[in-house]
Coordinates of C-alpha atoms in Angstrom, one line a residue:
Chain A
M56 CA 0.2 0.0 -0.2
L57 CA 2.2 2.7 -1.2
V58 CA 1.5 6.3 -1.4
E59 CA 2.8 8.9 -3.7
D60 CA 4.1 11.9 -2.2
Y61 CA 3.7 14.6 -4.9
R62 CA 5.8 17.4 -3.4
A63 CA 9.0 15.3 -2.9
G64 CA 8.6 12.6 -5.6
D65 CA 8.5 10.0 -3.1
M66 CA 6.6 6.5 -2.6
I67 CA 6.0 6.3 1.1
C68 CA 4.6 3.3 3.1
P69 CA 1.7 5.1 5.3
E70 CA 2.3 2.3 8.2
C71 CA 5.9 2.4 9.1
G72 CA 7.1 5.1 7.0
L73 CA 9.7 3.6 4.6
V74 CA 10.7 5.6 1.8
V75 CA 10.8 3.4 -1.2
G76 CA 11.1 5.4 -4.1
D77 CA 13.0 8.4 -4.6
R78 CA 12.4 11.6 -6.7
V79 CA 10.1 9.9 -8.8
I80 CA 9.3 11.5 -11.7
D81 CA 6.0 13.4 -11.8
V82 CA 3.9 12.3 -15.2
G83 CA 1.3 14.8 -14.0
S84 CA 0.3 18.0 -16.1
E85 CA 2.7 20.7 -16.2
W86 CA 2.8 22.6 -12.7
R87 CA 3.3 26.2 -14.7
T88 CA 0.1 26.6 -16.6
F89 CA -0.8 30.1 -17.6
T90 CA -4.5 30.7 -18.2
N91 CA -4.7 32.7 -21.4
E92 CA -7.3 33.5 -23.7
K93 CA -7.1 30.2 -25.8
A94 CA -8.6 28.2 -22.9
T95 CA -9.6 25.1 -25.4
K96 CA -5.7 24.7 -25.7
D97 CA -5.2 23.0 -22.9
P98 CA -1.2 23.4 -22.2
S99 CA -1.1 20.2 -20.4
R100 CA -1.6 17.9 -23.0
V101 CA 1.5 17.2 -25.4
G102 CA -0.3 15.3 -27.8
D103 CA -3.6 15.3 -29.7
A104 CA -7.1 13.8 -28.3
Q105 CA -6.5 10.7 -30.1
N106 CA -9.1 8.3 -29.9
P107 CA -6.9 5.3 -28.5
L108 CA -10.0 2.9 -28.8
L109 CA -10.2 2.9 -32.1
N110 CA -6.6 3.5 -33.4
G111 CA -4.9 0.4 -31.6
G112 CA -2.7 3.0 -29.4
D113 CA -1.1 4.8 -31.7
L114 CA 1.6 7.1 -30.3
T115 CA 3.2 8.1 -32.9
T116 CA 3.8 12.1 -33.2
M117 CA 4.4 14.2 -36.5
I118 CA 6.3 17.4 -37.5
S119 CA 3.6 19.8 -38.7
K120 CA 4.1 22.1 -41.4
G121 CA 6.2 25.1 -40.3
T122 CA 4.8 28.6 -39.7
G123 CA 7.8 30.8 -39.9
A124 CA 10.2 31.8 -42.8
A125 CA 12.9 29.6 -42.3
S126 CA 10.5 26.5 -42.9
F127 CA 10.5 27.2 -46.4
D128 CA 13.6 26.6 -48.9
E129 CA 14.6 29.2 -51.7
F130 CA 11.9 28.1 -54.1
G131 CA 9.0 28.3 -51.8
N132 CA 8.8 25.0 -51.2
S133 CA 8.7 23.6 -47.1
K134 CA 11.5 22.1 -46.0
Y135 CA 10.1 19.5 -43.8
Q136 CA 8.0 17.5 -46.2
N137 CA 7.3 13.7 -44.8
R138 CA 4.2 13.7 -43.2
R139 CA 3.0 10.5 -44.8
T140 CA 2.6 6.7 -43.8
M141 CA 2.6 7.2 -39.7
S142 CA 0.0 4.6 -39.5
S143 CA -0.3 2.4 -42.9
S144 CA -1.6 -0.4 -41.0
D145 CA -4.8 1.4 -40.2
R146 CA -4.8 4.3 -42.7
A147 CA -7.8 2.3 -44.4
M148 CA -9.8 2.1 -41.5
L149 CA -8.7 5.9 -40.4
N150 CA -10.2 6.6 -44.0
A151 CA -13.3 4.7 -43.2
F152 CA -13.8 6.7 -40.2
K153 CA -13.6 9.8 -41.9
E154 CA -16.0 8.6 -44.6
I155 CA -18.6 7.5 -41.6
T156 CA -18.0 11.1 -40.0
T157 CA -19.1 13.1 -43.6
M158 CA -21.8 10.4 -44.1
A159 CA -23.3 10.6 -40.8
D160 CA -22.9 14.8 -40.6
R161 CA -24.9 14.9 -43.8
I162 CA -28.0 13.1 -41.8
N163 CA -27.0 15.3 -38.9
L164 CA -26.6 12.0 -36.8
P165 CA -25.7 12.2 -33.6
R166 CA -22.4 11.6 -31.7
N167 CA -23.2 8.3 -30.2
I168 CA -24.1 6.8 -33.3
I169 CA -21.0 7.9 -35.0
D170 CA -19.2 6.1 -32.3
R171 CA -21.3 3.1 -32.4
T172 CA -20.5 2.6 -36.1
N173 CA -16.7 3.0 -35.9
N174 CA -17.2 0.2 -33.3
L175 CA -19.3 -1.8 -35.4
F176 CA -16.4 -1.3 -38.2
K177 CA -13.7 -2.0 -36.4
Q178 CA -14.8 -5.0 -35.4
V179 CA -15.5 -6.4 -38.6
Y180 CA -12.3 -4.7 -39.8
E181 CA -10.7 -7.0 -37.6
Q182 CA -12.4 -10.1 -38.0
K183 CA -11.4 -9.8 -42.1
S184 CA -14.3 -12.1 -43.0
L185 CA -15.7 -9.5 -45.2
K186 CA -12.1 -8.2 -46.6
G187 CA -13.1 -8.1 -50.1
R188 CA -15.8 -5.9 -49.7
A189 CA -15.6 -2.1 -50.5
N190 CA -14.7 -0.2 -47.0
D191 CA -17.6 2.4 -48.1
A192 CA -20.2 -0.6 -48.5
I193 CA -18.9 -1.8 -45.1
A194 CA -19.1 1.5 -43.5
S195 CA -22.5 2.2 -44.9
A196 CA -23.7 -0.9 -43.5
C197 CA -22.6 -0.1 -40.1
L198 CA -24.0 2.9 -40.1
Y199 CA -27.3 1.5 -40.8
I200 CA -27.1 -1.3 -38.1
A201 CA -25.9 1.5 -35.7
C202 CA -28.9 3.2 -36.3
R203 CA -31.2 0.2 -36.2
Q204 CA -29.4 -0.6 -32.6
E205 CA -30.4 2.9 -31.1
G206 CA -33.6 2.2 -31.9
V207 CA -33.6 5.3 -34.5
P208 CA -33.5 3.3 -37.6
R209 CA -32.7 5.2 -41.0
T210 CA -34.3 3.4 -44.4
F211 CA -31.8 1.9 -46.5
K212 CA -32.9 4.4 -49.1
E213 CA -32.1 6.9 -46.4
I214 CA -28.6 5.5 -46.0
C215 CA -28.4 5.3 -49.7
A216 CA -28.4 9.1 -50.5
V217 CA -25.8 9.7 -48.7
S218 CA -23.3 7.1 -49.5
R219 CA -22.2 6.2 -53.2
I220 CA -22.6 2.4 -52.5
S221 CA -26.4 1.1 -54.1
K222 CA -29.1 -0.2 -52.1
K223 CA -28.3 -3.8 -53.0
E224 CA -24.6 -3.6 -52.2
I225 CA -25.7 -2.5 -48.9
G226 CA -28.1 -4.9 -48.3
R227 CA -25.5 -7.7 -48.7
C228 CA -22.9 -5.9 -46.5
F229 CA -25.7 -5.6 -44.1
K230 CA -26.5 -9.5 -43.9
L231 CA -23.1 -10.5 -44.2
I232 CA -22.1 -8.1 -41.2
L233 CA -24.9 -9.8 -39.0
K234 CA -23.4 -13.0 -39.4
A235 CA -20.3 -12.1 -38.5
L236 CA -20.6 -10.3 -35.6
E237 CA -23.3 -12.6 -34.7
T238 CA -25.7 -10.0 -33.8
S239 CA -29.3 -9.5 -34.9
V240 CA -31.2 -6.2 -35.2
D241 CA -35.4 -5.5 -34.0
L242 CA -37.8 -5.5 -36.7
I243 CA -38.6 -2.0 -37.9
T244 CA -41.8 -1.0 -37.1
T245 CA -43.9 1.8 -38.2
G246 CA -43.6 4.3 -35.5
D247 CA -39.8 4.3 -35.9
F248 CA -40.5 6.8 -38.9
M249 CA -43.2 8.9 -38.4
S250 CA -41.4 11.5 -36.2
R251 CA -38.8 12.2 -39.2
F252 CA -41.2 12.1 -41.7
C253 CA -44.0 14.1 -40.6
S254 CA -41.6 16.5 -39.5
N255 CA -39.9 16.9 -43.0
L256 CA -43.6 17.2 -44.4
G257 CA -44.1 19.8 -41.9
L258 CA -46.9 18.3 -40.5
P259 CA -48.1 19.2 -37.2
K260 CA -47.7 17.1 -34.2
Q261 CA -51.5 16.2 -33.9
V262 CA -51.0 14.8 -37.5
Q263 CA -48.3 12.7 -36.9
M264 CA -49.9 11.3 -33.4
A265 CA -52.9 10.5 -35.5
A266 CA -50.5 9.2 -38.3
T267 CA -48.9 6.9 -35.8
Y268 CA -51.9 5.5 -34.5
I269 CA -53.3 4.6 -37.8
A270 CA -50.4 2.5 -38.6
R271 CA -50.0 1.0 -35.7
K272 CA -54.0 0.3 -35.7
A273 CA -53.9 -1.2 -39.2
V274 CA -50.9 -3.5 -38.2
E275 CA -52.7 -4.8 -35.4
L276 CA -55.8 -5.3 -37.4
D277 CA -53.9 -6.8 -39.8
L278 CA -55.5 -5.1 -42.8
V279 CA -51.7 -4.9 -44.9
P280 CA -50.1 -8.2 -44.6
G281 CA -46.5 -8.4 -46.1
R282 CA -46.5 -4.8 -47.1
S283 CA -42.9 -3.0 -45.8
P284 CA -43.6 -0.9 -42.5
I285 CA -42.5 2.1 -44.5
S286 CA -45.1 2.0 -47.2
V287 CA -47.8 1.3 -44.2
A288 CA -46.3 4.6 -42.7
A289 CA -46.4 6.4 -45.8
A290 CA -50.2 5.5 -46.4
A291 CA -50.8 6.4 -43.0
I292 CA -49.5 9.8 -43.0
Y293 CA -51.4 10.3 -46.3
M294 CA -54.7 9.2 -44.7
A295 CA -53.9 11.4 -41.6
S296 CA -52.9 14.5 -43.7
Q297 CA -55.8 14.3 -45.7
A298 CA -58.0 14.1 -43.0
S299 CA -56.5 17.3 -41.7
A300 CA -56.3 20.9 -42.9
E301 CA -52.6 20.5 -44.2
K302 CA -53.2 18.1 -47.2
K303 CA -50.2 16.5 -48.7
T304 CA -50.1 14.8 -52.1
Q305 CA -49.2 11.1 -52.1
K306 CA -45.9 12.4 -54.3
E307 CA -44.6 14.6 -52.1
I308 CA -44.8 11.8 -49.1
G309 CA -43.3 9.4 -51.6
D310 CA -40.4 11.6 -51.9
I311 CA -39.9 11.9 -48.2
A312 CA -40.3 8.3 -47.1
G313 CA -38.6 7.2 -50.5
V314 CA -41.9 5.0 -51.6
A315 CA -43.0 5.0 -54.8
D316 CA -46.7 6.7 -54.9
V317 CA -48.2 3.8 -56.3
T318 CA -46.9 2.1 -53.7
I319 CA -48.7 4.6 -51.2
R320 CA -51.7 4.0 -53.5
Q321 CA -51.9 0.6 -52.8
S322 CA -51.4 0.6 -49.3
Y323 CA -53.8 3.1 -48.9
R324 CA -56.5 1.1 -50.5
L325 CA -55.9 -1.5 -48.4
I326 CA -56.4 0.5 -45.2
Y327 CA -59.1 3.0 -46.6
P328 CA -62.2 0.4 -46.2
R329 CA -61.6 0.6 -42.2
A330 CA -60.4 4.5 -42.0
A331 CA -63.4 5.3 -39.5
D332 CA -61.9 2.7 -37.0
L333 CA -57.8 3.3 -37.8
F334 CA -58.3 7.2 -36.6
P335 CA -57.8 7.9 -32.6
P336 CA -61.1 8.6 -30.8
D337 CA -59.6 12.3 -29.9
F338 CA -59.0 13.5 -34.0
K339 CA -60.4 16.6 -34.7
F340 CA -61.4 16.0 -38.7
D341 CA -60.9 18.8 -41.4
T342 CA -62.2 16.8 -43.7
P343 CA -64.5 13.7 -42.5
V344 CA -64.0 10.5 -42.7
D345 CA -66.1 9.8 -45.9
K346 CA -65.0 13.0 -47.4
L347 CA -61.3 11.3 -47.7
P348 CA -60.2 10.7 -51.1
Q349 CA -60.5 7.2 -52.5
L350 CA -58.0 6.1 -55.1
Chain B
M36 CA -30.9 -61.4 -71.6
E37 CA -34.1 -60.2 -70.0
Q38 CA -35.0 -56.4 -70.9
N39 CA -37.6 -54.4 -69.5
N40 CA -39.0 -53.0 -72.0
S41 CA -39.7 -54.8 -75.3
L42 CA -39.8 -51.5 -77.8
P43 CA -39.7 -51.9 -81.4
P44 CA -36.8 -50.6 -82.8
F45 CA -37.1 -46.8 -82.7
Q46 CA -38.4 -45.7 -86.3
G47 CA -40.7 -43.2 -87.6
L48 CA -41.4 -41.0 -84.5
A49 CA -41.6 -37.4 -84.5
S50 CA -38.0 -36.3 -84.1
P51 CA -37.3 -34.6 -80.2
Q52 CA -36.3 -30.7 -80.7
G53 CA -33.1 -31.1 -83.3
A54 CA -31.8 -34.3 -82.2
M55 CA -32.7 -37.6 -84.0
T56 CA -32.0 -38.7 -87.3
P57 CA -34.9 -41.1 -88.0
G58 CA -34.5 -44.9 -89.3
T59 CA -31.2 -45.3 -87.7
P60 CA -31.0 -47.7 -84.6
I61 CA -29.1 -45.8 -81.9
F62 CA -27.2 -47.3 -79.5
S63 CA -26.5 -45.5 -76.6
P64 CA -24.8 -47.1 -73.7
M65 CA -26.7 -47.5 -71.1
M66 CA -26.0 -46.9 -67.1
P67 CA -28.1 -49.7 -65.2
Y68 CA -30.9 -46.9 -64.5
G69 CA -33.7 -46.7 -62.6
S70 CA -35.5 -44.8 -59.6
G71 CA -33.7 -46.9 -57.0
L72 CA -36.9 -47.3 -55.2
T73 CA -38.7 -50.1 -57.1
P74 CA -37.1 -53.3 -57.2
Q75 CA -35.9 -53.6 -60.4
P76 CA -33.3 -56.5 -61.8
V77 CA -29.9 -55.7 -62.9
T78 CA -30.6 -54.5 -66.6
N79 CA -27.6 -55.3 -68.3
T80 CA -29.2 -54.2 -71.8
N81 CA -26.6 -51.7 -73.6
S82 CA -28.7 -50.8 -76.6
L83 CA -30.9 -48.0 -75.2
S84 CA -32.0 -45.3 -77.3
L85 CA -33.1 -42.1 -75.5
L86 CA -36.6 -43.1 -76.4
E87 CA -36.2 -46.2 -74.7
E88 CA -35.0 -44.4 -71.7
Q89 CA -37.7 -42.1 -71.5
H90 CA -40.1 -45.1 -71.4
R91 CA -38.2 -47.1 -68.6
Q92 CA -38.4 -43.4 -66.8
Q93 CA -42.2 -43.5 -67.2
Q94 CA -42.2 -46.9 -66.0
A95 CA -40.1 -45.7 -63.1
S96 CA -42.3 -42.7 -62.3
A97 CA -45.5 -44.9 -62.4
Q98 CA -44.4 -47.2 -59.8
Q99 CA -42.6 -44.7 -57.7
G100 CA -45.9 -42.4 -57.9
G101 CA -47.3 -43.4 -54.8
V102 CA -44.3 -42.7 -52.7
S103 CA -44.4 -39.6 -51.2
G104 CA -42.1 -37.2 -49.3
G105 CA -41.4 -37.9 -45.7
S106 CA -40.7 -41.4 -45.8
G107 CA -37.1 -40.5 -44.5
Q108 CA -35.3 -42.6 -46.7
T109 CA -31.6 -42.0 -47.5
P110 CA -31.2 -39.2 -49.9
Q111 CA -29.2 -41.8 -52.3
L112 CA -32.5 -43.5 -53.4
Y113 CA -33.8 -40.8 -55.4
H114 CA -30.7 -40.4 -57.9
S115 CA -29.4 -42.7 -59.9
Q116 CA -25.7 -43.7 -59.7
T117 CA -23.5 -41.9 -61.5
V118 CA -21.3 -43.7 -63.8
T119 CA -18.0 -42.0 -64.3
T120 CA -17.3 -43.2 -67.9
T121 CA -19.6 -43.5 -70.5
T122 CA -19.7 -43.1 -74.4
L123 CA -22.5 -42.2 -76.2
P124 CA -21.7 -42.9 -80.0
G125 CA -20.9 -46.1 -82.0
N126 CA -22.5 -49.1 -82.5
T127 CA -20.1 -51.2 -80.0
P128 CA -22.4 -51.8 -77.4
L129 CA -20.6 -50.5 -74.0
Y130 CA -21.8 -51.5 -70.8
T131 CA -20.9 -51.0 -67.5
T132 CA -21.9 -53.4 -64.7
T133 CA -22.8 -51.4 -61.3
P134 CA -25.2 -53.6 -60.1
L135 CA -28.4 -51.9 -58.5
T136 CA -28.9 -52.9 -55.0
P137 CA -32.9 -53.4 -55.0
M138 CA -34.5 -51.3 -52.5
T139 CA -38.0 -51.9 -51.3
P140 CA -39.8 -48.9 -50.3
I141 CA -39.3 -48.4 -46.5
T142 CA -42.2 -46.9 -44.4
P143 CA -40.9 -45.9 -41.0
A144 CA -43.4 -46.1 -38.3
T145 CA -46.0 -43.5 -37.7
P146 CA -43.8 -40.7 -35.7
A147 CA -45.3 -39.2 -32.8
S148 CA -46.8 -35.8 -34.5
E149 CA -48.5 -36.4 -38.1
S150 CA -46.9 -35.4 -41.0
S151 CA -48.0 -32.3 -42.7
G152 CA -49.8 -34.2 -45.6
I153 CA -48.3 -31.6 -47.8
V154 CA -45.3 -32.9 -50.5
P155 CA -43.4 -29.9 -51.9
Q156 CA -43.2 -29.6 -55.7
L157 CA -40.1 -29.6 -57.3
Q158 CA -40.1 -26.8 -59.7
N159 CA -36.7 -26.6 -61.1
I160 CA -33.6 -28.9 -61.1
V161 CA -30.1 -27.6 -62.0
S162 CA -27.8 -30.3 -63.1
T163 CA -24.4 -30.4 -64.7
V164 CA -22.8 -32.8 -66.9
N165 CA -19.7 -33.0 -68.8
L166 CA -19.5 -33.7 -72.5
G167 CA -15.7 -34.6 -72.7
C168 CA -14.4 -32.8 -75.4
K169 CA -13.5 -29.6 -76.6
L170 CA -16.6 -27.9 -78.4
D171 CA -16.7 -24.9 -80.9
L172 CA -19.1 -22.8 -80.0
K173 CA -19.6 -21.3 -83.1
T174 CA -20.4 -23.9 -85.3
I175 CA -23.1 -25.3 -82.6
A176 CA -24.7 -21.7 -82.7
L177 CA -24.8 -21.6 -86.4
R178 CA -25.7 -25.3 -87.1
A179 CA -28.2 -26.1 -84.0
R180 CA -31.9 -25.3 -83.8
N181 CA -32.8 -23.1 -80.9
A182 CA -29.4 -22.2 -80.1
E183 CA -28.2 -18.4 -79.0
Y184 CA -24.5 -17.4 -78.8
N185 CA -23.6 -13.9 -77.7
P186 CA -19.7 -14.3 -77.1
K187 CA -19.6 -10.4 -76.1
R188 CA -22.6 -10.8 -73.3
F189 CA -21.6 -14.5 -71.9
A190 CA -19.3 -17.1 -73.1
A191 CA -21.6 -20.2 -73.9
V192 CA -24.4 -21.3 -76.1
I193 CA -27.5 -21.0 -74.8
M194 CA -30.0 -24.0 -75.9
R195 CA -33.4 -24.9 -75.6
I196 CA -35.7 -27.9 -76.0
R197 CA -38.8 -28.3 -76.0
E198 CA -40.0 -31.8 -74.8
P199 CA -38.5 -31.6 -70.9
R200 CA -38.5 -27.7 -71.3
T201 CA -35.0 -27.0 -70.5
T202 CA -32.2 -24.4 -71.3
A203 CA -28.8 -25.7 -71.3
L204 CA -26.0 -23.4 -71.1
I205 CA -22.8 -25.0 -73.0
F206 CA -19.5 -23.9 -72.8
S207 CA -16.5 -24.3 -74.9
S208 CA -14.7 -26.5 -72.6
G209 CA -17.2 -29.0 -73.3
K210 CA -18.9 -28.5 -69.6
M211 CA -23.2 -28.0 -69.8
V212 CA -25.5 -26.9 -67.2
C213 CA -29.0 -28.1 -67.8
T214 CA -31.7 -25.9 -66.0
G215 CA -35.6 -25.8 -66.1
A216 CA -36.5 -29.5 -65.4
K217 CA -38.9 -30.3 -63.1
S218 CA -37.6 -33.9 -61.9
E219 CA -34.3 -35.7 -61.7
E220 CA -35.5 -38.2 -64.5
Q221 CA -36.4 -35.2 -66.9
S222 CA -33.3 -33.4 -65.8
R223 CA -30.8 -36.9 -66.8
L224 CA -33.2 -36.7 -70.1
A225 CA -32.7 -33.1 -71.3
A226 CA -28.6 -33.4 -70.7
R227 CA -28.8 -36.4 -72.7
K228 CA -30.5 -34.9 -75.4
Y229 CA -28.7 -31.9 -75.5
A230 CA -25.8 -34.2 -75.4
R231 CA -27.1 -36.0 -78.6
V232 CA -27.6 -33.0 -80.6
V233 CA -24.0 -31.9 -80.0
Q234 CA -23.0 -35.3 -80.8
K235 CA -25.3 -35.1 -83.9
L236 CA -23.2 -32.3 -85.0
G237 CA -20.0 -33.8 -84.9
F238 CA -18.7 -33.7 -81.7
P239 CA -17.3 -36.8 -79.9
A240 CA -19.5 -36.2 -77.2
K241 CA -20.0 -38.1 -74.0
F242 CA -22.0 -38.0 -71.2
L243 CA -19.4 -37.7 -67.9
D244 CA -20.5 -37.2 -64.4
F245 CA -24.1 -36.0 -64.7
K246 CA -24.7 -34.1 -61.2
I247 CA -27.6 -32.8 -59.8
Q248 CA -26.5 -29.2 -58.6
N249 CA -29.6 -27.5 -57.3
M250 CA -33.2 -28.4 -56.7
V251 CA -36.0 -25.8 -55.7
G252 CA -39.5 -26.9 -54.5
S253 CA -42.3 -25.1 -53.2
C254 CA -45.7 -25.7 -51.5
D255 CA -48.5 -23.9 -49.7
V256 CA -48.8 -24.5 -46.0
K257 CA -52.6 -22.9 -46.6
F258 CA -52.6 -20.7 -43.5
P259 CA -51.2 -17.0 -43.4
I260 CA -48.0 -16.6 -41.4
R261 CA -46.6 -14.4 -38.5
L262 CA -43.1 -13.7 -39.9
E263 CA -42.5 -11.5 -37.2
G264 CA -42.9 -13.6 -34.6
L265 CA -40.8 -16.4 -36.1
V266 CA -38.0 -14.0 -36.7
L267 CA -37.9 -13.2 -33.2
T268 CA -37.7 -16.8 -32.1
H269 CA -35.7 -18.1 -34.9
Q270 CA -33.5 -15.4 -35.1
Q271 CA -29.9 -17.4 -35.5
F272 CA -31.6 -18.9 -38.4
S273 CA -34.1 -16.4 -40.2
S274 CA -33.4 -13.0 -41.8
Y275 CA -36.6 -10.9 -42.3
E276 CA -36.0 -7.5 -43.6
P277 CA -39.1 -6.1 -45.7
E278 CA -37.1 -3.6 -46.8
L279 CA -34.9 -5.9 -48.6
F280 CA -37.3 -8.7 -49.5
P281 CA -40.9 -9.7 -48.6
G282 CA -40.2 -13.2 -47.3
L283 CA -38.7 -14.4 -44.5
I284 CA -35.4 -16.2 -45.5
Y285 CA -34.6 -19.4 -43.2
R286 CA -31.3 -20.9 -43.3
M287 CA -32.0 -24.6 -42.3
I288 CA -28.8 -26.3 -40.7
K289 CA -29.6 -29.7 -40.8
P290 CA -30.8 -30.7 -44.2
R291 CA -28.7 -27.5 -45.5
I292 CA -31.6 -25.8 -47.3
V293 CA -32.8 -22.1 -47.6
L294 CA -36.5 -21.8 -47.3
L295 CA -38.6 -18.5 -48.4
I296 CA -41.3 -18.0 -46.2
F297 CA -44.1 -15.5 -47.0
V298 CA -46.9 -14.1 -45.2
S299 CA -49.4 -16.1 -47.6
G300 CA -48.5 -19.1 -46.5
K301 CA -46.6 -20.1 -49.3
V302 CA -42.8 -21.5 -48.9
V303 CA -40.0 -21.9 -51.4
L304 CA -37.4 -24.3 -50.5
T305 CA -34.0 -24.5 -52.6
G306 CA -30.6 -25.5 -52.0
A307 CA -31.1 -29.4 -52.1
K308 CA -29.1 -32.0 -53.9
V309 CA -31.5 -34.8 -53.5
R310 CA -35.5 -34.5 -53.4
G311 CA -35.2 -36.2 -49.7
E312 CA -33.6 -32.8 -48.4
I313 CA -36.7 -31.0 -49.4
Y314 CA -39.1 -33.3 -48.1
E315 CA -37.1 -33.3 -44.9
A316 CA -36.5 -29.6 -44.2
F317 CA -40.5 -29.0 -45.2
E318 CA -41.3 -31.7 -42.3
N319 CA -39.0 -29.8 -40.2
I320 CA -40.3 -26.3 -40.6
Y321 CA -44.3 -27.3 -40.9
P322 CA -44.8 -27.6 -37.1
I323 CA -42.6 -24.4 -36.4
L324 CA -44.9 -22.7 -39.2
K325 CA -48.2 -24.3 -37.7
G326 CA -46.8 -22.4 -34.3
F327 CA -46.9 -19.1 -36.0
R328 CA -50.2 -19.4 -37.6
K329 CA -52.0 -16.2 -37.8
T330 CA -55.5 -16.4 -35.7
T331 CA -57.7 -13.6 -37.6

């Protein structure tokens, strides 16, 4: 049970007072730190805050580009040029992390999903079972899985929109990754997408809640067997918006949801006959149920 | 020697698609052939034409008709012996003597749970055979009927015959893939017909290593199924992604079969090498599906 005495740099036993270490070098931060304007730059840190969990503990440092006049030789080229190949083994992984961050940024995903995606990618990459596949495809599939695991699934088409990989390839990689990592994901439900689709369409909260209720009821009553939950959600939003003051066309909803308008039409035809039962009891109808469009 | 059939020599019949010249007695070597199910004496006849083989198959299938799947027989029963080297042409009667062990259809004791009573129907058989000689695809494409050859698109001749309605991909190495047949016998017959066509065009075609590579079957359990429940309980075998495919993909381990299960109750089974695997897989999945029957 040794105790460190910082002031003298000793390791002392508290029971008998024996000094074991002597002049032990203090590895804490620099003692003389002046607070200056740039409070973000913590002078006690000597390296960048790398992510050791994902990088495998890269402790190398690099020489940055010089700032003064002395760092440039006569032709204007910088004297010290070597900034490459510091971590060639994980260069592809770092590249993928950058790509993941870019993709997630396009659809405004929070940090926790990005971290989860990075972790998934690291696991898949280390396993090497999907080594032949394009890293971007694996990254996109990891992003899809991370969104699912966090309980906020994105449709494949939404991930496609921010990635250069086709939906088919993302789907293939998705299945391969689930097998490789031996995990599974929950089934998607209609409610997962309601808040996003409705706010993208600018629908008020009442309509969103009505659409959620309609979709849930439709699935419970098994009016739409075998239909994708996205299509059912889109049809429910259509019905709810047509019954309210904020009417949206099938094309607009199809655009937001990534569903063809004929698909919305098909699902709508299935739920239309029971429309009166599907609306929540406290819904205020702008257009009554019998005046709902019938396509 | 005893012959199973006593057909008059082949003459004057409508020739199958692009194959035979009428009138000449055709000797094809035979493999001791039979379904393996019904007891048949060892047939050492060596002068079988395709027609006689067809007739033999009809006999075998008539006898076999009553035996449905799920009888728990070893898979080899449904597939004829594969003989390694046989030659097609020539008048010299060649025969290999791999004796058939007469098999009696075995019905096991009735199991504890009753069988489903539904038999999956075979929809497609994919088989391969080696014709044993290099082929010139261009001459085949030019001279054969119903052959298409587009070397820029695909490196094989695509030939179709009408009698067992099948399509064959014939490669220049001499290997051939035959698809579209509805039973093992038909697949073999069709492959022989294609081989005959190639032989007629002047190539020394043989019929080596005929092997069935894949069998697809389908059936209907006649009740709707709750796929969400199935994927929850069997998640290590199932994959259900409505965004990707409307059916549930169930990868069974014991007979290694992939089943596509749909909400309507239709089931597609594929990946089998022998018919028994399809039947066995369906018998395995049926009680599970009954447990996930939609009650409304």
